Structures are given as C-alpha cells and as structure tokens.
mmCIF file of C-alpha atoms in Angstrom:
data_model
loop_
_atom_site.group_PDB
_atom_site.id
_atom_site.type_symbol
_atom_site.label_atom_id
_atom_site.label_comp_id
_atom_site.label_asym_id
_atom_site.label_seq_id
_atom_site.Cartn_x
_atom_site.Cartn_y
_atom_site.Cartn_z
ATOM 1 C CA MET X 1 -92.941 -39.197 35.381
ATOM 2 C CA PRO X 2 -92.811 -41.075 38.685
ATOM 3 C CA SER X 3 -96.099 -42.298 40.031
ATOM 4 C CA ARG X 4 -97.429 -41.055 43.395
ATOM 5 C CA LEU X 5 -97.619 -43.381 46.385
ATOM 6 C CA LEU X 6 -100.868 -44.137 48.109
ATOM 7 C CA PRO X 7 -101.017 -43.696 51.911
ATOM 8 C CA GLY X 8 -99.452 -46.703 53.636
ATOM 9 C CA GLN X 9 -97.851 -47.953 50.418
ATOM 10 C CA LYS X 10 -94.173 -48.919 50.660
ATOM 11 C CA LEU X 11 -91.488 -47.721 48.271
ATOM 12 C CA PHE X 12 -88.766 -50.230 47.403
ATOM 13 C CA PHE X 13 -85.451 -49.052 46.017
ATOM 14 C CA PRO X 14 -83.598 -51.528 43.847
ATOM 15 C CA ASN X 15 -80.321 -52.941 45.088
ATOM 16 C CA VAL X 16 -78.568 -52.242 41.785
ATOM 17 C CA VAL X 17 -75.359 -50.351 41.053
ATOM 18 C CA PHE X 18 -75.208 -48.222 37.904
ATOM 19 C CA ARG X 19 -71.761 -46.852 37.042
ATOM 20 C CA LEU X 20 -71.667 -43.808 34.797
ATOM 21 C CA LEU X 21 -68.738 -43.980 32.340
ATOM 22 C CA ARG X 22 -67.089 -41.231 30.330
ATOM 23 C CA SER X 23 -67.377 -41.563 26.562
ATOM 24 C CA ASN X 24 -67.030 -39.674 23.282
ATOM 25 C CA LEU X 25 -70.702 -40.035 22.401
ATOM 26 C CA PRO X 26 -72.995 -37.074 21.605
ATOM 27 C CA PRO X 27 -74.243 -35.114 24.632
ATOM 28 C CA HIS X 28 -77.731 -36.679 24.544
ATOM 29 C CA GLN X 29 -76.288 -40.169 25.165
ATOM 30 C CA CYS X 30 -74.788 -41.688 28.342
ATOM 31 C CA VAL X 31 -72.907 -44.911 28.956
ATOM 32 C CA PHE X 32 -73.548 -46.995 32.074
ATOM 33 C CA ARG X 33 -72.192 -50.249 33.431
ATOM 34 C CA CYS X 34 -74.731 -52.370 35.318
ATOM 35 C CA PRO X 35 -75.324 -56.008 36.389
ATOM 36 C CA PRO X 36 -76.119 -58.431 33.547
ATOM 37 C CA GLN X 37 -79.460 -59.486 35.102
ATOM 38 C CA LEU X 38 -81.172 -56.203 34.151
ATOM 39 C CA ASN X 39 -83.089 -55.914 30.903
ATOM 40 C CA LYS X 40 -83.947 -52.814 28.869
ATOM 41 C CA ILE X 41 -87.328 -52.346 30.552
ATOM 42 C CA ASP X 42 -85.735 -52.433 34.020
ATOM 43 C CA ILE X 43 -83.108 -49.912 32.953
ATOM 44 C CA THR X 44 -85.598 -47.431 31.503
ATOM 45 C CA SER X 45 -87.933 -47.641 34.501
ATOM 46 C CA TYR X 46 -84.986 -47.264 36.915
ATOM 47 C CA LEU X 47 -83.704 -44.104 35.211
ATOM 48 C CA GLN X 48 -87.157 -42.581 34.667
ATOM 49 C CA ASN X 49 -88.456 -43.171 38.202
ATOM 50 C CA LEU X 50 -85.349 -42.357 40.244
ATOM 51 C CA TYR X 51 -83.701 -39.612 38.181
ATOM 52 C CA ASN X 52 -86.613 -38.177 36.141
ATOM 53 C CA ILE X 53 -84.807 -38.787 32.858
ATOM 54 C CA THR X 54 -86.868 -39.172 29.697
ATOM 55 C CA VAL X 55 -85.239 -42.135 27.952
ATOM 56 C CA THR X 56 -85.793 -42.483 24.197
ATOM 57 C CA ASP X 57 -83.569 -45.475 23.372
ATOM 58 C CA VAL X 58 -81.558 -48.143 25.227
ATOM 59 C CA ARG X 59 -78.831 -50.290 23.713
ATOM 60 C CA THR X 60 -77.161 -53.058 25.738
ATOM 61 C CA MET X 61 -74.033 -55.175 25.330
ATOM 62 C CA ASN X 62 -73.019 -58.122 27.529
ATOM 63 C CA TYR X 63 -69.371 -58.544 28.559
ATOM 64 C CA LEU X 64 -67.636 -61.439 30.290
ATOM 65 C CA GLY X 65 -65.423 -60.707 33.277
ATOM 66 C CA ARG X 66 -61.669 -60.760 32.895
ATOM 67 C CA THR X 67 -59.927 -64.061 33.786
ATOM 68 C CA TYR X 68 -56.518 -63.859 35.409
ATOM 69 C CA LYS X 69 -54.015 -66.072 37.196
ATOM 70 C CA THR X 70 -53.802 -65.824 40.950
ATOM 71 C CA ARG X 71 -50.620 -65.687 42.933
ATOM 72 C CA TYR X 72 -50.704 -69.433 43.627
ATOM 73 C CA GLY X 73 -51.425 -70.678 40.103
ATOM 74 C CA GLY X 74 -55.229 -70.755 40.232
ATOM 75 C CA ARG X 75 -57.601 -68.839 38.001
ATOM 76 C CA GLU X 76 -60.127 -66.221 39.055
ATOM 77 C CA THR X 77 -62.660 -64.205 37.097
ATOM 78 C CA THR X 78 -63.961 -60.701 37.679
ATOM 79 C CA ALA X 79 -67.714 -60.140 37.593
ATOM 80 C CA ASN X 80 -69.609 -60.081 34.311
ATOM 81 C CA TYR X 81 -71.273 -56.801 33.414
ATOM 82 C CA LYS X 82 -73.614 -55.184 30.925
ATOM 83 C CA LYS X 83 -72.718 -51.979 29.087
ATOM 84 C CA VAL X 84 -75.731 -49.747 28.460
ATOM 85 C CA ILE X 85 -75.961 -46.794 26.067
ATOM 86 C CA VAL X 86 -78.952 -44.619 26.922
ATOM 87 C CA SER X 87 -80.319 -41.930 24.588
ATOM 88 C CA MET X 88 -82.214 -39.101 26.297
ATOM 89 C CA GLU X 89 -84.186 -36.069 25.201
ATOM 90 C CA GLU X 90 -82.077 -33.624 27.231
ATOM 91 C CA ASP X 91 -78.341 -33.167 26.931
ATOM 92 C CA PHE X 92 -76.149 -34.460 29.722
ATOM 93 C CA ASN X 93 -72.907 -32.733 30.722
ATOM 94 C CA PHE X 94 -70.441 -34.097 33.216
ATOM 95 C CA PRO X 95 -69.806 -31.876 36.236
ATOM 96 C CA PRO X 96 -66.397 -30.170 36.355
ATOM 97 C CA PRO X 97 -63.664 -32.068 38.218
ATOM 98 C CA PRO X 98 -63.337 -31.221 41.898
ATOM 99 C CA PRO X 99 -60.524 -28.892 43.000
ATOM 100 C CA THR X 100 -57.379 -30.497 44.343
ATOM 101 C CA LYS X 101 -56.060 -30.038 47.862
ATOM 102 C CA LEU X 102 -53.804 -27.243 46.660
ATOM 103 C CA GLY X 103 -56.815 -25.266 45.420
ATOM 104 C CA ALA X 104 -56.085 -25.513 41.685
ATOM 105 C CA SER X 105 -58.281 -27.456 39.300
ATOM 106 C CA VAL X 106 -56.776 -30.418 37.502
ATOM 107 C CA GLU X 107 -57.803 -29.237 34.013
ATOM 108 C CA GLY X 108 -55.817 -26.006 33.783
ATOM 109 C CA ASP X 109 -52.730 -26.894 35.760
ATOM 110 C CA ALA X 110 -50.144 -29.598 35.458
ATOM 111 C CA ALA X 111 -50.595 -32.858 37.331
ATOM 112 C CA ILE X 112 -49.373 -33.111 40.894
ATOM 113 C CA LYS X 113 -46.261 -35.264 41.158
ATOM 114 C CA LEU X 114 -46.367 -38.178 43.544
ATOM 115 C CA PRO X 115 -43.492 -38.825 45.966
ATOM 116 C CA PRO X 116 -41.040 -41.532 44.894
ATOM 117 C CA ARG X 117 -41.859 -45.076 45.859
ATOM 118 C CA GLY X 118 -39.888 -46.615 48.682
ATOM 119 C CA SER X 119 -37.755 -49.612 47.898
ATOM 120 C CA PHE X 120 -38.760 -53.104 48.947
ATOM 121 C CA GLY X 121 -35.328 -54.716 48.936
ATOM 122 C CA ARG X 122 -32.532 -55.099 51.418
ATOM 123 C CA ASN X 123 -31.866 -52.086 53.669
ATOM 124 C CA SER X 124 -35.066 -50.453 52.401
ATOM 125 C CA ALA X 125 -35.636 -48.578 55.663
ATOM 126 C CA ASN X 126 -32.399 -46.618 55.256
ATOM 127 C CA LYS X 127 -32.761 -45.684 51.585
ATOM 128 C CA TYR X 128 -34.397 -42.261 52.051
ATOM 129 C CA ARG X 129 -33.528 -41.634 55.687
ATOM 130 C CA HIS X 130 -30.720 -39.213 54.799
ATOM 131 C CA LYS X 131 -33.266 -37.016 53.014
ATOM 132 C CA ILE X 132 -35.610 -36.989 56.000
ATOM 133 C CA GLU X 133 -33.128 -36.331 58.773
ATOM 134 C CA GLU X 134 -31.493 -32.971 58.156
ATOM 135 C CA GLY X 135 -27.887 -32.479 59.030
ATOM 136 C CA ARG X 136 -27.079 -36.170 59.160
ATOM 137 C CA PRO X 137 -24.385 -37.410 56.772
ATOM 138 C CA LYS X 138 -25.437 -40.297 54.552
ATOM 139 C CA GLY X 139 -24.440 -43.747 55.755
ATOM 140 C CA VAL X 140 -23.303 -42.751 59.246
ATOM 141 C CA GLY X 141 -24.608 -44.697 62.261
ATOM 142 C CA GLY X 142 -25.396 -43.374 65.753
ATOM 143 C CA HIS X 143 -22.109 -44.362 67.417
ATOM 144 C CA VAL X 144 -20.036 -42.813 64.611
ATOM 145 C CA ARG X 145 -22.130 -39.633 64.778
ATOM 146 C CA LYS X 146 -21.448 -39.286 68.525
ATOM 147 C CA ALA X 147 -17.737 -39.713 67.926
ATOM 148 C CA MET X 148 -17.846 -37.043 65.209
ATOM 149 C CA GLU X 149 -19.643 -34.644 67.567
ATOM 150 C CA VAL X 150 -17.038 -35.251 70.316
ATOM 151 C CA ALA X 151 -14.214 -34.624 67.822
ATOM 152 C CA LYS X 152 -15.894 -31.450 66.593
ATOM 153 C CA ALA X 153 -16.336 -30.190 70.174
ATOM 154 C CA ALA X 154 -12.665 -30.954 70.896
ATOM 155 C CA LYS X 155 -11.546 -28.953 67.825
ATOM 156 C CA GLU X 156 -13.684 -25.982 68.914
ATOM 157 C CA ALA X 157 -12.231 -26.186 72.431
ATOM 158 C CA THR X 158 -8.654 -26.125 71.083
ATOM 159 C CA LYS X 159 -9.507 -23.138 68.870
ATOM 160 C CA GLU X 160 -10.870 -21.222 71.874
ATOM 161 C CA VAL X 161 -7.734 -21.900 73.915
ATOM 162 C CA ALA X 162 -5.376 -20.770 71.152
#
C-alpha cells in the first residue's frame, strides 16, 4: 500500500526502466528486465508503490551484455541487465494484441506480407520501375518510348486513310 504524502512533501519517481517480457511461467509470475544496479528491495518497493502489486517473492539473475564486432574491426558490448522473476498474489494476464491497420487482429488471421526488398546493387533504381509505371514496357527508355508512340500514331493514321 503506498504511503500518503504530507503537505509540501515532494514525490520522486525513479529514473529506472522495467521491461515486461513474455514467458511460459504460471499466471501469478511475471518476468522483467531491469538495470543491474537494482536489488530485490528496490524492485519490490518500486512495484508495490507505483503499480499497487502485492509481491510475494523476487528472484534475480545477472546477465552480461552481448559482445560483437563493429564494422571497422573493433569490439562493442551491449548493456548488462538483470532478469527479475516476480511472484504476485494476483494473476497477471497480458492484454490482447492491438488490431492491425487493416482492422483484423493478428491472432486469428494470417500475417501481413511485407513488400519485397529493393535491391542494393547496380541499376537498383530500375529494378521495380516496370511494376510501378503502368503501360510502360520493361527496359524501354524515354527516347525509345517516344519513337514507339510516333510509330503507333503513324500506323493509326494509315489505317484511317485506307
């Protein structure tokens, strides 16, 4: 239960990021990812005071950040983090996923297909242009297209005369 503030007393919110993760644990347990500087007492007081959750048990595990090679041969490391499993008295259920732009939920329907990736090689700007511009033959430049239109107009003119 959060404590009441006295008149003129300031309330300080912690500058801490808790990430809620999906897991296959029972419904009375949640998994969080938080900074490694927090201890179990900080975690319980944070959850109880800000979210009114009655915490019964806290288990923590420290993880080192992933090390990877950079583009130029150096090494960089992602941030270290602490994985926290919190047991509560009440059950916690994730909210349903939000509806997509098309109005259908992601659970019941098939996934939305992404458009194909553009190429990054030579002549990449012209790879899908024939699909975008309707009525344009593939691989034909502007000067050739004008010549084709003139020839087509000439054929139609000869047909009208005959």
